[in-house]
PDB file of C-alpha atoms in Angstrom:
ATOM      1  CA  MET C   1      -0.308 234.665  72.453  1.00 42.00           C
ATOM      2  CA  ALA C   2       0.951 238.647  71.715  1.00 49.00           C
ATOM      3  CA  VAL C   3      -1.127 239.779  74.096  1.00 55.00           C
ATOM      4  CA  THR C   4      -0.752 237.187  76.661  1.00 79.00           C
ATOM      5  CA  SER C   5       3.470 238.344  76.175  1.00 81.00           C
ATOM      6  CA  GLU C   6       2.129 242.215  76.652  1.00 82.00           C
ATOM      7  CA  LEU C   7       0.462 241.785  79.682  1.00 86.00           C
ATOM      8  CA  LEU C   8       2.856 239.543  81.491  1.00 89.00           C
ATOM      9  CA  LYS C   9       5.792 241.989  80.799  1.00 89.00           C
ATOM     10  CA  ARG C  10       3.436 244.938  82.174  1.00 91.00           C
ATOM     11  CA  ILE C  11       2.633 243.389  85.232  1.00 92.00           C
ATOM     12  CA  LEU C  12       6.808 242.703  85.576  1.00 92.00           C
ATOM     13  CA  PHE C  13       7.258 246.231  84.958  1.00 93.00           C
ATOM     14  CA  PHE C  14       4.088 247.023  87.319  1.00 94.00           C
ATOM     15  CA  LEU C  15       5.438 244.584  90.131  1.00 94.00           C
ATOM     16  CA  ILE C  16       9.185 245.556  89.724  1.00 94.00           C
ATOM     17  CA  GLY C  17       8.808 249.846  89.782  1.00 94.00           C
ATOM     18  CA  LEU C  18       6.736 248.885  92.934  1.00 95.00           C
ATOM     19  CA  ILE C  19       8.873 247.015  94.797  1.00 96.00           C
ATOM     20  CA  LEU C  20      12.142 249.759  94.101  1.00 96.00           C
ATOM     21  CA  ILE C  21       9.427 252.062  95.325  1.00 94.00           C
ATOM     22  CA  ALA C  22       8.871 250.631  98.386  1.00 96.00           C
ATOM     23  CA  LEU C  23      12.553 250.095  98.702  1.00 97.00           C
ATOM     24  CA  GLY C  24      13.172 253.765  98.169  1.00 96.00           C
ATOM     25  CA  ILE C  25      11.168 254.831 100.772  1.00 95.00           C
ATOM     26  CA  SER C  26      12.720 252.449 103.764  1.00 96.00           C
ATOM     27  CA  VAL C  27      15.643 254.442 102.380  1.00 95.00           C
ATOM     28  CA  THR C  28      14.744 257.613 102.853  1.00 94.00           C
ATOM     29  CA  ILE C  29      13.547 256.636 106.078  1.00 93.00           C
ATOM     30  CA  ILE C  30      16.851 255.033 107.031  1.00 93.00           C
ATOM     31  CA  ALA C  31      18.134 258.228 105.531  1.00 92.00           C
ATOM     32  CA  ASP C  32      17.503 260.545 108.181  1.00 90.00           C
ATOM     33  CA  PHE C  33      17.295 263.286 106.272  1.00 92.00           C
ATOM     34  CA  GLY C  34      13.510 263.941 106.123  1.00 89.00           C
ATOM     35  CA  CYS C  35      11.670 261.721 103.908  1.00 89.00           C
ATOM     36  CA  GLY C  36       8.374 262.442 101.884  1.00 88.00           C
ATOM     37  CA  GLY C  37       5.144 263.982 104.080  1.00 90.00           C
ATOM     38  CA  TRP C  38       2.983 261.086 104.047  1.00 93.00           C
ATOM     39  CA  ASP C  39       6.139 258.909 104.851  1.00 93.00           C
ATOM     40  CA  ALA C  40       6.918 261.346 107.782  1.00 94.00           C
ATOM     41  CA  THR C  41       2.817 261.180 108.801  1.00 96.00           C
ATOM     42  CA  ASN C  42       2.808 257.376 108.476  1.00 95.00           C
ATOM     43  CA  ILE C  43       6.006 257.791 110.723  1.00 95.00           C
ATOM     44  CA  ALA C  44       4.194 259.692 113.282  1.00 96.00           C
ATOM     45  CA  LEU C  45       1.281 257.469 113.505  1.00 96.00           C
ATOM     46  CA  VAL C  46       3.339 254.749 114.254  1.00 96.00           C
ATOM     47  CA  ARG C  47       4.525 256.352 117.245  1.00 94.00           C
ATOM     48  CA  HIS C  48       1.414 257.310 118.179  1.00 95.00           C
ATOM     49  CA  PHE C  49      -0.618 254.354 117.804  1.00 95.00           C
ATOM     50  CA  GLY C  50       1.500 251.756 116.622  1.00 92.00           C
ATOM     51  CA  LEU C  51       0.541 249.613 113.906  1.00 94.00           C
ATOM     52  CA  SER C  52       2.985 250.005 110.838  1.00 96.00           C
ATOM     53  CA  VAL C  53       4.062 252.461 108.289  1.00 95.00           C
ATOM     54  CA  GLY C  54       2.888 250.088 105.256  1.00 95.00           C
ATOM     55  CA  THR C  55      -0.351 249.920 107.350  1.00 96.00           C
ATOM     56  CA  TRP C  56      -0.831 253.421 107.875  1.00 96.00           C
ATOM     57  CA  LEU C  57       0.251 253.606 104.002  1.00 96.00           C
ATOM     58  CA  ASN C  58      -3.104 251.594 102.995  1.00 95.00           C
ATOM     59  CA  ILE C  59      -5.337 253.430 105.091  1.00 96.00           C
ATOM     60  CA  TRP C  60      -4.392 256.612 104.120  1.00 95.00           C
ATOM     61  CA  ALA C  61      -4.674 254.637 100.092  1.00 94.00           C
ATOM     62  CA  PHE C  62      -8.261 253.543 101.271  1.00 93.00           C
ATOM     63  CA  VAL C  63      -8.909 257.331 102.499  1.00 93.00           C
ATOM     64  CA  TYR C  64      -7.339 258.516  99.119  1.00 92.00           C
ATOM     65  CA  LEU C  65      -9.244 256.749  96.514  1.00 92.00           C
ATOM     66  CA  LEU C  66     -12.815 257.927  98.768  1.00 92.00           C
ATOM     67  CA  VAL C  67     -11.778 261.686  98.127  1.00 90.00           C
ATOM     68  CA  ALA C  68     -11.267 260.540  94.531  1.00 88.00           C
ATOM     69  CA  CYS C  69     -14.571 258.892  94.540  1.00 89.00           C
ATOM     70  CA  MET C  70     -16.489 261.809  95.876  1.00 89.00           C
ATOM     71  CA  ILE C  71     -15.012 263.833  93.327  1.00 88.00           C
ATOM     72  CA  GLU C  72     -15.284 262.236  90.422  1.00 82.00           C
ATOM     73  CA  ARG C  73     -18.766 261.037  91.828  1.00 81.00           C
ATOM     74  CA  LYS C  74     -17.648 257.504  90.285  1.00 79.00           C
ATOM     75  CA  ARG C  75     -17.060 254.106  91.271  1.00 80.00           C
ATOM     76  CA  TYR C  76     -14.366 253.798  94.440  1.00 79.00           C
ATOM     77  CA  ARG C  77     -11.191 252.043  92.161  1.00 83.00           C
ATOM     78  CA  ILE C  78     -10.700 249.319  94.898  1.00 86.00           C
ATOM     79  CA  GLU C  79      -8.541 247.862  92.161  1.00 87.00           C
ATOM     80  CA  CYS C  80      -6.065 250.782  93.000  1.00 88.00           C
ATOM     81  CA  MET C  81      -5.645 249.377  96.573  1.00 92.00           C
ATOM     82  CA  ALA C  82      -3.783 246.708  94.919  1.00 91.00           C
ATOM     83  CA  THR C  83      -0.857 248.677  94.165  1.00 92.00           C
ATOM     84  CA  SER C  84      -0.923 250.122  97.481  1.00 94.00           C
ATOM     85  CA  LEU C  85      -0.920 246.480  99.620  1.00 95.00           C
ATOM     86  CA  ILE C  86       2.506 245.616  97.815  1.00 95.00           C
ATOM     87  CA  ILE C  87       4.094 249.146  98.569  1.00 96.00           C
ATOM     88  CA  GLY C  88       2.916 249.008 101.974  1.00 95.00           C
ATOM     89  CA  ALA C  89       4.308 245.383 101.973  1.00 96.00           C
ATOM     90  CA  GLY C  90       7.556 246.278 100.490  1.00 97.00           C
ATOM     91  CA  VAL C  91       8.030 249.010 103.181  1.00 96.00           C
ATOM     92  CA  ASP C  92       7.231 247.457 106.062  1.00 97.00           C
ATOM     93  CA  LEU C  93       9.598 244.648 104.454  1.00 97.00           C
ATOM     94  CA  PHE C  94      12.432 246.914 103.886  1.00 97.00           C
ATOM     95  CA  ASN C  95      12.228 248.753 107.057  1.00 95.00           C
ATOM     96  CA  TYR C  96      12.913 245.472 109.003  1.00 95.00           C
ATOM     97  CA  LEU C  97      15.068 244.201 106.526  1.00 96.00           C
ATOM     98  CA  LEU C  98      17.144 247.378 106.890  1.00 93.00           C
ATOM     99  CA  ARG C  99      16.069 248.255 110.943  1.00 88.00           C
ATOM    100  CA  PHE C 100      20.380 247.910 111.389  1.00 90.00           C
ATOM    101  CA  ALA C 101      21.389 250.545 109.128  1.00 88.00           C
ATOM    102  CA  VAL C 102      22.103 253.704 111.365  1.00 85.00           C
ATOM    103  CA  PHE C 103      24.547 256.613 109.160  1.00 84.00           C
ATOM    104  CA  GLU C 104      25.671 258.519 112.227  1.00 81.00           C
ATOM    105  CA  GLU C 105      28.056 260.861 110.077  1.00 86.00           C
ATOM    106  CA  ALA C 106      25.946 264.013 109.006  1.00 85.00           C
ATOM    107  CA  TRP C 107      27.358 263.873 105.157  1.00 88.00           C
ATOM    108  CA  LEU C 108      26.676 260.372 104.327  1.00 92.00           C
ATOM    109  CA  LYS C 109      23.001 261.106 105.412  1.00 93.00           C
ATOM    110  CA  PRO C 110      21.985 263.370 102.167  1.00 93.00           C
ATOM    111  CA  LEU C 111      23.525 260.728 100.349  1.00 94.00           C
ATOM    112  CA  VAL C 112      21.911 258.037 101.495  1.00 94.00           C
ATOM    113  CA  PHE C 113      18.321 260.448 100.866  1.00 94.00           C
ATOM    114  CA  ILE C 114      19.399 261.116  97.422  1.00 93.00           C
ATOM    115  CA  LEU C 115      19.976 257.388  96.857  1.00 94.00           C
ATOM    116  CA  GLY C 116      16.923 256.674  97.910  1.00 94.00           C
ATOM    117  CA  THR C 117      15.093 259.179  95.801  1.00 92.00           C
ATOM    118  CA  ILE C 118      16.677 257.885  92.414  1.00 93.00           C
ATOM    119  CA  ILE C 119      15.397 254.660  93.815  1.00 95.00           C
ATOM    120  CA  ILE C 120      11.510 255.791  94.160  1.00 92.00           C
ATOM    121  CA  SER C 121      11.998 257.978  90.814  1.00 90.00           C
ATOM    122  CA  LEU C 122      13.373 255.111  88.732  1.00 93.00           C
ATOM    123  CA  GLY C 123      10.847 252.602  90.989  1.00 92.00           C
ATOM    124  CA  ALA C 124       7.844 255.150  89.445  1.00 89.00           C
ATOM    125  CA  GLY C 125       9.244 255.000  85.895  1.00 88.00           C
ATOM    126  CA  PHE C 126       8.969 251.134  85.429  1.00 92.00           C
ATOM    127  CA  TYR C 127       5.661 251.471  87.008  1.00 90.00           C
ATOM    128  CA  LEU C 128       4.057 254.439  84.944  1.00 86.00           C
ATOM    129  CA  VAL C 129       5.269 252.390  81.672  1.00 89.00           C
ATOM    130  CA  SER C 130       2.906 248.927  82.671  1.00 89.00           C
ATOM    131  CA  LYS C 131      -0.248 251.561  82.638  1.00 85.00           C
ATOM    132  CA  LEU C 132      -1.525 248.981  85.082  1.00 88.00           C
ATOM    133  CA  PRO C 133      -3.853 250.316  88.010  1.00 85.00           C
ATOM    134  CA  PRO C 134      -2.508 253.749  89.935  1.00 84.00           C
ATOM    135  CA  ASN C 135      -1.092 254.211  92.929  1.00 87.00           C
ATOM    136  CA  PRO C 136      -4.243 255.927  95.069  1.00 90.00           C
ATOM    137  CA  THR C 137      -2.436 258.677  95.906  1.00 87.00           C
ATOM    138  CA  ASP C 138      -1.151 259.398  92.022  1.00 82.00           C
ATOM    139  CA  TYR C 139      -5.143 259.031  91.135  1.00 86.00           C
ATOM    140  CA  MET C 140      -6.375 260.883  93.695  1.00 88.00           C
ATOM    141  CA  MET C 141      -4.178 263.024  92.414  1.00 82.00           C
ATOM    142  CA  MET C 142      -5.336 263.684  89.203  1.00 81.00           C
ATOM    143  CA  CYS C 143      -8.809 263.393  90.248  1.00 87.00           C
ATOM    144  CA  ILE C 144      -7.992 266.805  91.777  1.00 86.00           C
ATOM    145  CA  LYS C 145      -6.155 268.214  88.729  1.00 83.00           C
ATOM    146  CA  GLU C 146      -9.203 267.313  86.582  1.00 83.00           C
ATOM    147  CA  HIS C 147     -11.688 268.585  88.799  1.00 86.00           C
ATOM    148  CA  PHE C 148     -10.503 272.031  89.796  1.00 87.00           C
ATOM    149  CA  HIS C 149      -8.400 272.401  86.627  1.00 86.00           C
ATOM    150  CA  LEU C 150      -4.753 272.519  87.764  1.00 79.00           C
ATOM    151  CA  SER C 151      -1.864 271.792  86.750  1.00 77.00           C
ATOM    152  CA  ILE C 152      -0.032 268.361  87.865  1.00 71.00           C
ATOM    153  CA  THR C 153       2.727 270.604  89.156  1.00 73.00           C
ATOM    154  CA  PHE C 154       0.333 272.119  91.647  1.00 82.00           C
ATOM    155  CA  ALA C 155      -2.261 269.229  92.439  1.00 82.00           C
ATOM    156  CA  LYS C 156       1.421 267.137  93.490  1.00 79.00           C
ATOM    157  CA  THR C 157       2.470 269.817  95.384  1.00 82.00           C
ATOM    158  CA  LEU C 158      -1.176 270.507  96.824  1.00 86.00           C
ATOM    159  CA  VAL C 159      -1.207 266.751  97.972  1.00 86.00           C
ATOM    160  CA  GLU C 160       2.509 266.481  99.537  1.00 86.00           C
ATOM    161  CA  ALA C 161       1.914 270.242 101.226  1.00 88.00           C
ATOM    162  CA  ILE C 162      -1.034 268.532 103.017  1.00 91.00           C
ATOM    163  CA  GLY C 163       0.407 265.441 104.198  1.00 92.00           C
ATOM    164  CA  ILE C 164       3.412 268.195 105.400  1.00 93.00           C
ATOM    165  CA  VAL C 165       1.211 269.554 107.436  1.00 94.00           C
ATOM    166  CA  LEU C 166       0.042 266.850 108.885  1.00 95.00           C
ATOM    167  CA  ALA C 167       3.263 264.946 109.963  1.00 94.00           C
ATOM    168  CA  LEU C 168       4.253 268.785 111.296  1.00 94.00           C
ATOM    169  CA  LEU C 169       1.659 268.289 113.450  1.00 96.00           C
ATOM    170  CA  LEU C 170       2.232 264.877 114.275  1.00 95.00           C
ATOM    171  CA  GLY C 171       5.711 265.453 114.688  1.00 93.00           C
ATOM    172  CA  GLY C 172       6.912 263.220 112.034  1.00 92.00           C
ATOM    173  CA  PRO C 173      10.274 262.966 110.614  1.00 92.00           C
ATOM    174  CA  VAL C 174      10.124 266.269 108.732  1.00 92.00           C
ATOM    175  CA  GLY C 175      13.631 267.729 107.184  1.00 92.00           C
ATOM    176  CA  ILE C 176      15.161 269.173 104.562  1.00 92.00           C
ATOM    177  CA  GLY C 177      14.864 266.307 102.186  1.00 91.00           C
ATOM    178  CA  THR C 178      10.967 266.404 102.428  1.00 91.00           C
ATOM    179  CA  PHE C 179      10.920 269.649 100.636  1.00 90.00           C
ATOM    180  CA  LEU C 180      13.476 268.779  98.127  1.00 89.00           C
ATOM    181  CA  MET C 181      11.268 266.138  97.320  1.00 87.00           C
ATOM    182  CA  ILE C 182       9.017 268.358  96.575  1.00 82.00           C
ATOM    183  CA  VAL C 183      11.463 269.905  94.196  1.00 82.00           C
ATOM    184  CA  ILE C 184      13.155 267.190  92.350  1.00 84.00           C
ATOM    185  CA  PHE C 185      10.600 264.171  91.970  1.00 80.00           C
ATOM    186  CA  GLY C 186       8.938 265.458  89.181  1.00 76.00           C
ATOM    187  CA  PRO C 187      11.823 265.864  86.389  1.00 83.00           C
ATOM    188  CA  CYS C 188      13.397 262.507  88.547  1.00 85.00           C
ATOM    189  CA  ILE C 189      10.532 260.394  87.882  1.00 82.00           C
ATOM    190  CA  ASP C 190      10.000 261.971  84.330  1.00 81.00           C
ATOM    191  CA  PHE C 191      13.794 261.112  84.017  1.00 88.00           C
ATOM    192  CA  PHE C 192      13.516 257.726  84.550  1.00 89.00           C
ATOM    193  CA  TYR C 193      10.544 257.023  82.884  1.00 86.00           C
ATOM    194  CA  GLN C 194      11.769 258.194  79.731  1.00 88.00           C
ATOM    195  CA  ILE C 195      14.466 255.520  80.473  1.00 91.00           C
ATOM    196  CA  ALA C 196      12.032 252.606  81.115  1.00 89.00           C
ATOM    197  CA  GLU C 197       9.775 253.338  78.349  1.00 89.00           C
ATOM    198  CA  HIS C 198      12.564 253.238  76.280  1.00 89.00           C
ATOM    199  CA  PHE C 199      14.038 249.624  77.579  1.00 88.00           C
ATOM    200  CA  TYR C 200      10.106 248.473  77.340  1.00 88.00           C
ATOM    201  CA  GLN C 201       9.822 249.457  73.852  1.00 87.00           C
ATOM    202  CA  ARG C 202      13.852 247.586  73.103  1.00 86.00           C
ATOM    203  CA  ILE C 203      12.638 244.247  74.777  1.00 84.00           C
ATOM    204  CA  SER C 204       9.114 244.404  72.659  1.00 78.00           C
ATOM    205  CA  ARG C 205      10.755 244.738  69.751  1.00 74.00           C
ATOM    206  CA  ALA C 206      13.175 241.515  70.715  1.00 64.00           C
TER     207      ALA C 206
END
């Protein structure tokens, strides 16, 4: 019974985290202040080739896992696609629900962007606490870190930089927020991870 209860709590944190990440991504997109490099790439791909942001997110997730598989020379971590599928579906849903949200005032855009970043960071904290299958992007980043003996910060920056370059080449919505994310995401996620971990431990003792 204890094992089942523990697993249910982890699944709950996992799902809450992924839903918050999807919502945060959509909020940063509508902020029109610059979104994550790979999100900007996905938006550009939608403009050029159609489909949806969530669909392109999942296509890239498949590629990330393939790269990780080649680096590690181990089996393809197909279970990580579950994380991407939930986020992708969530992004498409929230993009649809928020499609009429437009912020004309210049001062509102950075505030909405900060809100979106906070939501993503909070979601990442919850999802990381669950210790269930990682996001394909994070998994590829860790494979790069371990194989090439890099720091997490450098590996994360490298992965994001590739996304930014692709977004620029494709004409994606790269802005001030895109570069801010590289700097602030690490500390924000670490902060909210500590909060989520404390909350998880607290309900586990209840």
